[in-house]
Coordinates of C-alpha atoms in Angstrom, one line a residue:
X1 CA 0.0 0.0 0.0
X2 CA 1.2 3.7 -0.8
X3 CA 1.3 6.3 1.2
X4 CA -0.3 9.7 1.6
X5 CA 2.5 11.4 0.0
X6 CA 2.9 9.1 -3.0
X7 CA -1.0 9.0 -3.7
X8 CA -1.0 13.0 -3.5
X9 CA 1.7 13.2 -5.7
X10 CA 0.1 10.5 -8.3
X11 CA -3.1 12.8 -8.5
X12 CA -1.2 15.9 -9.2
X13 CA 0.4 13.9 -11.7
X14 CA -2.5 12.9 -13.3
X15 CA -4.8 15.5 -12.5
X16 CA -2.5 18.9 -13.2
X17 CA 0.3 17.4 -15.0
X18 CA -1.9 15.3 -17.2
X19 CA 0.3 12.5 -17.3
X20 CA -0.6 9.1 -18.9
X21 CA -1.1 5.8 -16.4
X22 CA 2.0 4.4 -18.1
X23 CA 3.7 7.5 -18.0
X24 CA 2.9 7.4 -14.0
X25 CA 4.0 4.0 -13.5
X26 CA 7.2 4.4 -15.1
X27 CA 8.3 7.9 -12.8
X28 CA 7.6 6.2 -9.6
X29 CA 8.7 2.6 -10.2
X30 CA 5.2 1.1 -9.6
X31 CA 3.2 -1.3 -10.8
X32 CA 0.6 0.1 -13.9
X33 CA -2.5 -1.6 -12.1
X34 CA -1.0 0.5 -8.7
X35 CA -0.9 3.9 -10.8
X36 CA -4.4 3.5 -12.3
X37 CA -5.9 2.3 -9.1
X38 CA -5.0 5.7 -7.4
X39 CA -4.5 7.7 -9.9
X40 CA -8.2 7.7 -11.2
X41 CA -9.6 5.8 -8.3
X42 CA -11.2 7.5 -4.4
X43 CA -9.9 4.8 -2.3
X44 CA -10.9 4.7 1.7
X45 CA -7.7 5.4 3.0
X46 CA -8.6 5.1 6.6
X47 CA -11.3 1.8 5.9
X48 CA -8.9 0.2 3.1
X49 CA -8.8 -3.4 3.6
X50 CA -5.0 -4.6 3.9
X51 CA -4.6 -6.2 0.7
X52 CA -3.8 -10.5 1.1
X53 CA -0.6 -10.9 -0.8
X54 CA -0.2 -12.8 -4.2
X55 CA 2.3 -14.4 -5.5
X56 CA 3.1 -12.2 -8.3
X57 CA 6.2 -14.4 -9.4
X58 CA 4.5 -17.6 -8.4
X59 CA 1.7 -16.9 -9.8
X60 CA 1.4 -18.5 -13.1
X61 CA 3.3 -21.3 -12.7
X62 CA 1.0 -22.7 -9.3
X63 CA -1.3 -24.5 -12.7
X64 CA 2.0 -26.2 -13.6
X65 CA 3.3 -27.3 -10.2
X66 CA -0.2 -28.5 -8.9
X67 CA -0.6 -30.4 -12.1
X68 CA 2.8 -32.4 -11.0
X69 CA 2.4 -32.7 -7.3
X70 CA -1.1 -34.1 -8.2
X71 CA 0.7 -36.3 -10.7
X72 CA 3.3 -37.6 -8.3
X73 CA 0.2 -38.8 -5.9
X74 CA -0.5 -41.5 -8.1
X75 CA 3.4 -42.5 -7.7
X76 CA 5.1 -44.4 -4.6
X77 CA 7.1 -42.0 -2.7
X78 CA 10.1 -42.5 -3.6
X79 CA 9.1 -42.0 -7.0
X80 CA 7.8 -38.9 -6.2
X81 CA 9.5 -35.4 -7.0
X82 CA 11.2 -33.6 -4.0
X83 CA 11.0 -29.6 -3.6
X84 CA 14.1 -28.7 -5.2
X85 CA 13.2 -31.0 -8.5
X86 CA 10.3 -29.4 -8.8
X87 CA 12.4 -25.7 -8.4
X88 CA 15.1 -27.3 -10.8
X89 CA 12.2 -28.4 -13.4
X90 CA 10.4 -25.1 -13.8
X91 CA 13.3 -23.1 -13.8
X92 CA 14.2 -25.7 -16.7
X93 CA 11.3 -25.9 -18.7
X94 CA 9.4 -22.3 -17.8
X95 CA 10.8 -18.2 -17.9
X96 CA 10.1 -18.8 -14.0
X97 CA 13.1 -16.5 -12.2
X98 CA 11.9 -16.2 -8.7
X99 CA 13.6 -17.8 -6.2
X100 CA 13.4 -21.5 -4.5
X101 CA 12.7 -20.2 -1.0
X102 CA 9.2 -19.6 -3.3
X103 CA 8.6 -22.8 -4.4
X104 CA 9.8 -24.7 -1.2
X105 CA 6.8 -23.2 0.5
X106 CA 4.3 -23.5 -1.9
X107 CA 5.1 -26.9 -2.8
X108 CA 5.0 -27.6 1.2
X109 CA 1.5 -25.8 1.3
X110 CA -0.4 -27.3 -1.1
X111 CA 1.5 -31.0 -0.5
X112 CA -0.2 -30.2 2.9
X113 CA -3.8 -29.4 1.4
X114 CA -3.6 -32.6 -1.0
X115 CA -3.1 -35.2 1.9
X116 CA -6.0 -33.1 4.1
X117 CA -8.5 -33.8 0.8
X118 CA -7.4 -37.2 0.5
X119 CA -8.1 -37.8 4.3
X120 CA -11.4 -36.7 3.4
X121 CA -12.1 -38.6 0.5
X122 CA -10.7 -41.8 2.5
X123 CA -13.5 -41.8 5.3
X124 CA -16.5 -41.0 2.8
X125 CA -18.1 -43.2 0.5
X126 CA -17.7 -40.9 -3.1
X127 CA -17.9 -41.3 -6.5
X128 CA -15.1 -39.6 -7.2
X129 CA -12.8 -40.6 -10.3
X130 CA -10.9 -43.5 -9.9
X131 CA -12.6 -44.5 -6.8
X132 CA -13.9 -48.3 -7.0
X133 CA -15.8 -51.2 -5.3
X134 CA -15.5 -54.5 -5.0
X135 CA -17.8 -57.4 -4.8
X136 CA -18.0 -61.2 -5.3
X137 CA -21.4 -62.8 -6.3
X138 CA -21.9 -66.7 -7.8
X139 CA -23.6 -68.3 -10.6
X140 CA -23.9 -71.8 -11.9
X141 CA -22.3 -73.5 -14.9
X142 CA -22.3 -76.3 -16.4
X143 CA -19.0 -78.6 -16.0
X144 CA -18.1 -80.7 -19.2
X145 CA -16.7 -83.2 -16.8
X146 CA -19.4 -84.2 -15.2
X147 CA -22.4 -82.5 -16.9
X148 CA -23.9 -81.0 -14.1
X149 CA -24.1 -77.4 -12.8
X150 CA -21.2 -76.5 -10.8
X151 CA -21.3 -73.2 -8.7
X152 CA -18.8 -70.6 -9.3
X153 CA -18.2 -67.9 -7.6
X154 CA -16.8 -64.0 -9.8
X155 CA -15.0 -61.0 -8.7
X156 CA -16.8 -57.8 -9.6
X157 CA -15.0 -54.0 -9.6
X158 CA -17.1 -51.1 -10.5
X159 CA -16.2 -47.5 -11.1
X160 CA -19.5 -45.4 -9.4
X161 CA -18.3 -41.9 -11.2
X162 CA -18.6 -43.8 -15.0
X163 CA -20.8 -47.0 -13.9
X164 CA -18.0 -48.7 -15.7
X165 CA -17.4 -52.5 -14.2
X166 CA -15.0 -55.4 -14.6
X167 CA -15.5 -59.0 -13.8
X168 CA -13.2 -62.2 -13.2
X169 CA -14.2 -65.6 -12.7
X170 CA -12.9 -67.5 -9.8
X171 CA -12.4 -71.8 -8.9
X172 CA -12.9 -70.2 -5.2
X173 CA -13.3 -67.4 -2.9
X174 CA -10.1 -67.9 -0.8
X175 CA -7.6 -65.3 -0.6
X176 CA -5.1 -66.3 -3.6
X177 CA -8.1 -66.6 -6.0
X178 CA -9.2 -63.1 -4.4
X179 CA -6.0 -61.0 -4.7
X180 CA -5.1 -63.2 -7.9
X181 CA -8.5 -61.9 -9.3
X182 CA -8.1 -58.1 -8.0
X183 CA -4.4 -58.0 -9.5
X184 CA -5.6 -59.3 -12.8
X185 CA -7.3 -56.4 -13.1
X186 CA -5.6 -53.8 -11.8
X187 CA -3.1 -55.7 -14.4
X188 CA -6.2 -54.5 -16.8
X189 CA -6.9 -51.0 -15.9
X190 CA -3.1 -50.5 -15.8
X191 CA -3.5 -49.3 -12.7
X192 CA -5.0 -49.0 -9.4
X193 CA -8.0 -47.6 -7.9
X194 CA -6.9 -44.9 -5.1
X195 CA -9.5 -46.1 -3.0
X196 CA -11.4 -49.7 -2.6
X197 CA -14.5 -50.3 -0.7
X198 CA -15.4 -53.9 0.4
X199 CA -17.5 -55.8 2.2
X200 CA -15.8 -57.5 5.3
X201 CA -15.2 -60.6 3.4
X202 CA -12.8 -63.2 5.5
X203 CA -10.0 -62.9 2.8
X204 CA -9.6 -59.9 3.8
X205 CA -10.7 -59.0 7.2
X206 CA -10.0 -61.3 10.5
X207 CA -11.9 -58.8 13.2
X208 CA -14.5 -56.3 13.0
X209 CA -13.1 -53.8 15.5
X210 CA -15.2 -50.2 16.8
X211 CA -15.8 -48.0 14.3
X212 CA -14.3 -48.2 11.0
X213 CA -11.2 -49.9 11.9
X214 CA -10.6 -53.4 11.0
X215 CA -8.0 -56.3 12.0
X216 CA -6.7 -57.0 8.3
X217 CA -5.1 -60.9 7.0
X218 CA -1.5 -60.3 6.9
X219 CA -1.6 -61.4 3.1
X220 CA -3.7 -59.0 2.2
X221 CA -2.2 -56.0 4.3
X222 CA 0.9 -56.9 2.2
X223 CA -1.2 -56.8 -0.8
X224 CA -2.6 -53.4 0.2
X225 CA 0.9 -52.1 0.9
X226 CA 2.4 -52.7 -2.3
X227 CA -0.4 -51.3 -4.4
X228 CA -1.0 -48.5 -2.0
X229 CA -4.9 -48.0 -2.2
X230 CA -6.3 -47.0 0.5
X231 CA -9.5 -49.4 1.9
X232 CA -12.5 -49.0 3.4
X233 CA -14.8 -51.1 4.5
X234 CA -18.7 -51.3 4.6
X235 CA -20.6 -51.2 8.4
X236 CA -21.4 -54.8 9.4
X237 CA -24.6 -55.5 7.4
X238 CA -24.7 -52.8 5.4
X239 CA -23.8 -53.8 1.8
X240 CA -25.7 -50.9 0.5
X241 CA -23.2 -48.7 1.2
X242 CA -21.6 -49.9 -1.7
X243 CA -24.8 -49.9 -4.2
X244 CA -22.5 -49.1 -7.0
X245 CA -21.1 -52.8 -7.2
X246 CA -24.5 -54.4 -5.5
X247 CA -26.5 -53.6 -8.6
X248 CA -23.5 -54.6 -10.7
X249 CA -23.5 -57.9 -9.2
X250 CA -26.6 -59.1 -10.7
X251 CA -26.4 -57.1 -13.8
X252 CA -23.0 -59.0 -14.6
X253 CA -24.8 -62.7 -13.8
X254 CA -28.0 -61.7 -15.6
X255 CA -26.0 -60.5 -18.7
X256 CA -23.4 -63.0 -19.1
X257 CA -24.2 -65.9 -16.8
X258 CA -27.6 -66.7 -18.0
X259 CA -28.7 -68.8 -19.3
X260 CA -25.8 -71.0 -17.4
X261 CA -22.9 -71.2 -19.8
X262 CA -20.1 -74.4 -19.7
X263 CA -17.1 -73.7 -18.1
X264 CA -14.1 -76.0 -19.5
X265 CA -11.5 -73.4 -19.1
X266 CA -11.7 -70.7 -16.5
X267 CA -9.2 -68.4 -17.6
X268 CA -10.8 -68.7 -21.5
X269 CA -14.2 -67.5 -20.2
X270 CA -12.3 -65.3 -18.2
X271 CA -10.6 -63.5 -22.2
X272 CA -14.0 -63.7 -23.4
X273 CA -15.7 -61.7 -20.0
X274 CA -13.3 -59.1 -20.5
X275 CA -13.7 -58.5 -24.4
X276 CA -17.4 -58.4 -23.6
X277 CA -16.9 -55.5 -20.4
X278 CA -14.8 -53.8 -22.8
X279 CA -17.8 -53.4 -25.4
X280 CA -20.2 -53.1 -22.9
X281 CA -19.0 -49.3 -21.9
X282 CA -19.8 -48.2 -25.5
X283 CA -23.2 -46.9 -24.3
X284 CA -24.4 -44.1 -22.7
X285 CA -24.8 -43.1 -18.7
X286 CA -27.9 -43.9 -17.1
X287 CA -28.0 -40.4 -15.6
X288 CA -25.3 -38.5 -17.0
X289 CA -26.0 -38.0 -20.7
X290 CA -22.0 -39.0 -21.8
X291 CA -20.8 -42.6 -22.9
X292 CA -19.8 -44.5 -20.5
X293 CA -16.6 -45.3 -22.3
X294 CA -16.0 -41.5 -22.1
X295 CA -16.8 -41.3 -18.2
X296 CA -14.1 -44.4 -17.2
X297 CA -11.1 -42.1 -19.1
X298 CA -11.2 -40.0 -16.2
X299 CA -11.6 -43.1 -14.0
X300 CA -8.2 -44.7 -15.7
X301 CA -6.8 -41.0 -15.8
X302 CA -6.8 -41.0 -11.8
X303 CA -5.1 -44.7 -11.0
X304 CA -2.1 -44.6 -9.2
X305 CA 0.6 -46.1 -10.8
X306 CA 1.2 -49.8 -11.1
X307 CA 4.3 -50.8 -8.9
X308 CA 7.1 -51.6 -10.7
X309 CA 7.3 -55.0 -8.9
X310 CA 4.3 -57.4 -9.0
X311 CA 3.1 -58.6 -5.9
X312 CA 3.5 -62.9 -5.8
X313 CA 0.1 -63.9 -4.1
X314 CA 0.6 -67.0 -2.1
X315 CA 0.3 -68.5 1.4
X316 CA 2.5 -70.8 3.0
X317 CA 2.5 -74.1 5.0
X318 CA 4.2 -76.7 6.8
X319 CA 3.4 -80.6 6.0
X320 CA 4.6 -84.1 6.9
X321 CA 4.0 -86.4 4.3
X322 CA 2.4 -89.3 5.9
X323 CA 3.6 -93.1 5.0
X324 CA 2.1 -93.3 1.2
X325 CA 3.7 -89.6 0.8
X326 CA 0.5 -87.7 0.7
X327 CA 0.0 -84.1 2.1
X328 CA -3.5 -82.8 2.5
X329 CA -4.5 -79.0 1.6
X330 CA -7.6 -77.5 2.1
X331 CA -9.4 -80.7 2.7
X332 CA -7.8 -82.3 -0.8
X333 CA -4.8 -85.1 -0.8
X334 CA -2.2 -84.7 -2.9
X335 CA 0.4 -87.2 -4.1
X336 CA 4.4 -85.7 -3.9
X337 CA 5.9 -88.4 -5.7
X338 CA 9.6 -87.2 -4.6
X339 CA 9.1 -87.0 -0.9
X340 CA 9.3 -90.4 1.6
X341 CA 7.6 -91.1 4.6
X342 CA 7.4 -88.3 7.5
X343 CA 9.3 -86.6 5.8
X344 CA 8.9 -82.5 6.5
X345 CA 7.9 -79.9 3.6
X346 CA 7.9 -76.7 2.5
X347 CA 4.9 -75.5 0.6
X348 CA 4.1 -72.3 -1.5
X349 CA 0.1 -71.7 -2.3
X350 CA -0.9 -70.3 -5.4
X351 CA -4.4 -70.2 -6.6
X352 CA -3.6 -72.9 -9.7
X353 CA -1.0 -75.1 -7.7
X354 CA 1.0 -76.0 -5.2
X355 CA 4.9 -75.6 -5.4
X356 CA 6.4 -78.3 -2.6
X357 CA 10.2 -77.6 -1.5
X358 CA 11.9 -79.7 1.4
X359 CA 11.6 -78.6 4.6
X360 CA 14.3 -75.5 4.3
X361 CA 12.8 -74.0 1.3
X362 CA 15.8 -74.9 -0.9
X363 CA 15.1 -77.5 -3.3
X364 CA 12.1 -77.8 -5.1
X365 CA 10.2 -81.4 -5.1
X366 CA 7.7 -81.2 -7.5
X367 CA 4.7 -79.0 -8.1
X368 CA 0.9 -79.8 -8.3
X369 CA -2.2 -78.5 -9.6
X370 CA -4.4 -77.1 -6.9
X371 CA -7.5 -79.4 -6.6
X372 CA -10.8 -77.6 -6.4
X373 CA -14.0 -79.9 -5.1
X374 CA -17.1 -78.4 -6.8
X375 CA -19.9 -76.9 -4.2
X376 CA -23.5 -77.2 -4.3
X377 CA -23.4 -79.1 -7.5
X378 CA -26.8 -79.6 -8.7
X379 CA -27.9 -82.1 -11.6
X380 CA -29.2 -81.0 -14.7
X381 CA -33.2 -81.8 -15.1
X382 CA -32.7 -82.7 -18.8
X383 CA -36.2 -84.2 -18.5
X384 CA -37.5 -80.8 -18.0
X385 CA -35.4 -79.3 -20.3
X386 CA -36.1 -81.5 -23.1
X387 CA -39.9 -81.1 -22.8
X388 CA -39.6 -77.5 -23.5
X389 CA -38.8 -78.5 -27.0
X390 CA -41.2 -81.3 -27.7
X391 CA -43.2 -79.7 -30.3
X392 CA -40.2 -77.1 -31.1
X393 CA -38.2 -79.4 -32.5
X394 CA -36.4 -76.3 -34.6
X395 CA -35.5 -74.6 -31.3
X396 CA -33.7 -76.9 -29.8
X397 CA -30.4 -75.9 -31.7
X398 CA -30.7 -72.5 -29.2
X399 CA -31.4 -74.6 -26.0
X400 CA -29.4 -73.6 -22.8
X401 CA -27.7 -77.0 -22.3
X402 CA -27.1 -78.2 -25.9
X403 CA -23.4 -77.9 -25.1
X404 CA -23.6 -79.7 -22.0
X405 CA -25.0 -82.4 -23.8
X406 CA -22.5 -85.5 -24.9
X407 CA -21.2 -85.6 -28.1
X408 CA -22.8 -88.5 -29.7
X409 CA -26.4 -87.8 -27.8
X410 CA -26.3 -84.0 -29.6
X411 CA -25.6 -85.6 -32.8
X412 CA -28.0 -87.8 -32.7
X413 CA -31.0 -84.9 -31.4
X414 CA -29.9 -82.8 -34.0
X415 CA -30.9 -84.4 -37.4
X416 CA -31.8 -82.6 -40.1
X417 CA -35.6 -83.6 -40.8
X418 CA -37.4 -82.0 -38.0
X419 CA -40.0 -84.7 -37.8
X420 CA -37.4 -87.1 -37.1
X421 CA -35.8 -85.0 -34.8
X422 CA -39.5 -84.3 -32.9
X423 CA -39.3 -88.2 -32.4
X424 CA -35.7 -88.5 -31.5
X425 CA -36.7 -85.6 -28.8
X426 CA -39.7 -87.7 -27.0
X427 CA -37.1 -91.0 -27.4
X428 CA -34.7 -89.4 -25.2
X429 CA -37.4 -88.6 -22.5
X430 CA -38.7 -91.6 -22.6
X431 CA -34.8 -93.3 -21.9
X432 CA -33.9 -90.4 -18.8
X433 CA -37.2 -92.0 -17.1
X434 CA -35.1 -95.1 -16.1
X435 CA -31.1 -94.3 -17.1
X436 CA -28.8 -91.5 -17.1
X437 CA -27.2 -89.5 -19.5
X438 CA -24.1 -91.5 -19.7
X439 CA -25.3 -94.8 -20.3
X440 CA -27.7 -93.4 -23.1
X441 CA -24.9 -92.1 -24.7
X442 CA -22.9 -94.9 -24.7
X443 CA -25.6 -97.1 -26.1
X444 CA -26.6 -94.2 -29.1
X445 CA -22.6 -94.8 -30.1
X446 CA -23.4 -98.3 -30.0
X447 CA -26.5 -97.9 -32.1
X448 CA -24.6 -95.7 -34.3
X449 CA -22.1 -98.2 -35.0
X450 CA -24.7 -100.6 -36.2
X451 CA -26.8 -98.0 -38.0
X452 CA -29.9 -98.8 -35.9
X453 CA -30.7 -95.7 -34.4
X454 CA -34.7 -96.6 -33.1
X455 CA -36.4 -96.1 -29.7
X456 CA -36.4 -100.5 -29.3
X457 CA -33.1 -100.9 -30.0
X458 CA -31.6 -98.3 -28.0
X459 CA -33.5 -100.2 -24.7
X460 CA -32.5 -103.5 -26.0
X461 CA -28.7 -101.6 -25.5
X462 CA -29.6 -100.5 -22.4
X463 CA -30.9 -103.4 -20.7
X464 CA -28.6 -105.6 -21.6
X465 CA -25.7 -103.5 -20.5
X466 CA -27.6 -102.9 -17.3
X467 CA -27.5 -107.1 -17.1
X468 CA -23.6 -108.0 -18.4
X469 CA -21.9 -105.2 -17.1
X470 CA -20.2 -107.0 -14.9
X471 CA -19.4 -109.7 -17.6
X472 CA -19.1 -108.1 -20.9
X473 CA -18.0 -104.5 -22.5
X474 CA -21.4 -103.0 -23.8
X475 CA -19.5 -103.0 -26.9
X476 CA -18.9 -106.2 -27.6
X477 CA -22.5 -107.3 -27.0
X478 CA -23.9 -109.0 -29.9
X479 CA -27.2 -107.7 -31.0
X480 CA -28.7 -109.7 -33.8
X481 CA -31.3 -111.5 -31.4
X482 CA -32.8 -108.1 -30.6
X483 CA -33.0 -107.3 -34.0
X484 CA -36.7 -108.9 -34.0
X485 CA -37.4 -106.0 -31.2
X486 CA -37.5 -103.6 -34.1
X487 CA -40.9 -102.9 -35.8
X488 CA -41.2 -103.5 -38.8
X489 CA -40.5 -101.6 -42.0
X490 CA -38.2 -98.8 -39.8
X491 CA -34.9 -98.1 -40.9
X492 CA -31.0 -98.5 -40.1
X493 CA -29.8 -95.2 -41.2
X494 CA -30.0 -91.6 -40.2

């Protein structure tokens, strides 16, 4: 501020004088906004405000060093810029010339401000950018093993600022398929989601303490740690408060999960699940009027960076082979061909297998695939299933659980003349009454073989099989004596 001497002198330069602004500015050293302000202004001089300072040299460069310290949040701290780089890089790449006293305590300001907004954003539920939740729900599939519905159980992320989701397939909900799942997509996004919100699932949380707080599984604290998102979890009972990835639960299993698909390769469905998220964003925000493809940019644009390390997810035991050298795991035995009786062992969990080392760690033994036993496994009413199509013979080519049907049995539903293929449908009911998929299979091979594809013969199969199976193969049953079972006038072909 000037003072009464300087600002008398300005208006009798100005007002007798008629000097310019510029010519003002210039024969007192001052700034031009300074001269014009008194020189044609009637400032309070006794009620005048005192001006807060700016940071006249500062000033446009705070855009370009908020814009890196902002940057350097989504980096590990040791990646992250100190003071003096950031002085030494704008004085580098800018016509800055103030001094570093300046930027030391700007950057040490606003560092300050961005970890009081973060502390924020950590305790509330938002939908901020790049703020996710996380989810598991479960479906059924069909097994091509066993033909029967398996449940499996899939790992849902959502983005609540785009509505943007990802989904992963898991053989189980324990903590390596969970983390494994979770850095598969992080893997995806190509980076990671500043904040998390999960239920208190057990892979994850060992005690529910007051408040917010939460004992955490040492695996994944470490997980947490080396990814550096920060998580929250959801009030006992209160799954709602993560709506975002509730609702995208069942609009994942209702999309791609129904009707029941067949599973023969997790990690195949798991390429084709991704392919089909991808394309799924190509449509427009329920409430927001933008794609959502569009919306999830600023999602991926505020992921901190991957590490450069990836985190190994795996638990560890100690076994003692018993006297055939077996080990058990999570309820399944396993066979270590290389290890002896009592003897002591290492292991390493991973969510596809085991890797088994002597008892020091040092040498490795052997390594196994990790068993999974199928839960609530239901059968597959094919009776039911088959009815729907009595009189559509046609639409049975678009039935649910054509691929979960044998080979030889879908051939042999799946003729070309539909009448035939009518008949062939009310055969097949007829044979589930009193046998099982299997051994109708087998005997339409055998039929096939012999080119005698009728109702007659195919129970003429059956119930002979059902008699010699303990004495002769099915397949080398001779058949000629049943051949007077067939009405006459039908045919042996197709």
């Amino acid at each position: 501020m000037l003072n009464m001497t300087q600002i008398n002198y300005i208006k009798q330069l100005r007002e007798e004088d008629g000097k310019s602004i510029t010519d003002i500015a210039e024969t007192l050293g001052i700034n031009w906004r300074t001269a014009k302000k008194y020189a044609d202004g009637n400032p309070n001089i006794e009620d005048h405000p005192k001006q807060k300072r700016k940071r006249p040299v500062m000033g446009p460069y705070t855009e370009i060093v908020d814009a890196w310290l902002q940057e350097d949040r989504l980096l590990p701290k040791k990646q992250r810029r100190t003071a003096k780089a950031i002085y030494d890089q704008l004085s580098e790449r800018t016509d800055y010339s103030g001094s570093a006293r300046t930027v030391y305590r700007y950057v040490k300001k606003r560092r300050q401000e961005l970890i009081d907004a973060a502390k924020t954003q950590y305790v509330k539920l938002t939908h901020d950018p790049g703020t996710a939740q996380v989810d598991f729900g479960e479906f059924k599939a069909v097994h091509p093993d066993t033909r029967k519905l398996h449940a499996y159980p899939y790992l849902v992320v959502t983005f609540p600022h785009s509505n943007a989701q990802l989904a992963r397939v898991t053989p189980a909900e324990n903590i390596e398929c969970f983390l494994e799942a979770l850095k598969d997509i992080f893997n995806e996004l190509g980076g990671v989601p500043k904040v998390l919100w999960f239920d208190n699932l057990s892979s994850a949380v060992t005690d529910v303490l007051k408040g917010t707080k939460r004992k955490l599984t040492k695996t994944f604290t470490a997980f947490k740690w080396n990814y550096r998102f920060g998580a929250n979890f959801c009030n006992v009972g209160q799954g709602h408060e993560k709506g975002s990835v509730e609702n995208k639960v069942g609009y994942v299993r209702r999309n791609w999960m129904s009707p029941p698909p067949v599973i023969s390769d997790i990690a195949e469905f798991n390429d084709n699940l991704k392919a089909e998220m991808a394309a799924d964003r190509d449509r427009k925000h329920y409430e927001k009027d933008e794609l959502i493809s569009e919306l999830f940019k600023n999602d991926l644009d505020s992921l901190l960076k991957l590490p450069k390390k990836e985190f190994e997810v795996l638990r560890t035991e100690a076994k003692v082979a018993n006297k055939y050298g077996e080990i058990t795991v999570d309820e399944n035995t396993y066979h270590v061909g290389d290890a002896h009786p009592k003897q002591k062992l290492f292991l390493k969990i991973y969510w596809n297998e085991i890797a088994v080392y002597d008892e020091y760690g040092e040498r490795k033994l052997t390594t196994l695939p990790r068993k999974y036993v199928p839960k609530n496994t239901d059968d597959i009413d094919w009776i039911g299933e088959l009815k729907i199509f009595k009189t559509k013979p046609r639409a049975i080519e678009q039935a649910a659980y054509l691929k979960a049907l044998p080979a030889a049995t879908k051939k042999y539903l799946l003729p070309e003349d539909l009448t035939t293929r009518r008949e062939r449908i009310k055969v097949l009911i007829d044979l589930l009454e009193d046998y099982d998929m299997t051994e109708i299979d087998k005997a339409i091979k055998t039929a096939a073989e012999e080119s005698k594809p009728d109702e007659e013969y195919l129970k003429a199969i059956l119930a002979y099989g059902n008699e010699k199976s303990q004495q002769k193969p099915v397949q080398d049953i001779k058949l000629s004596r049943y051949d007077s079972l067939r009405p006459q006038g039908v045919g042996s072909g197709e």
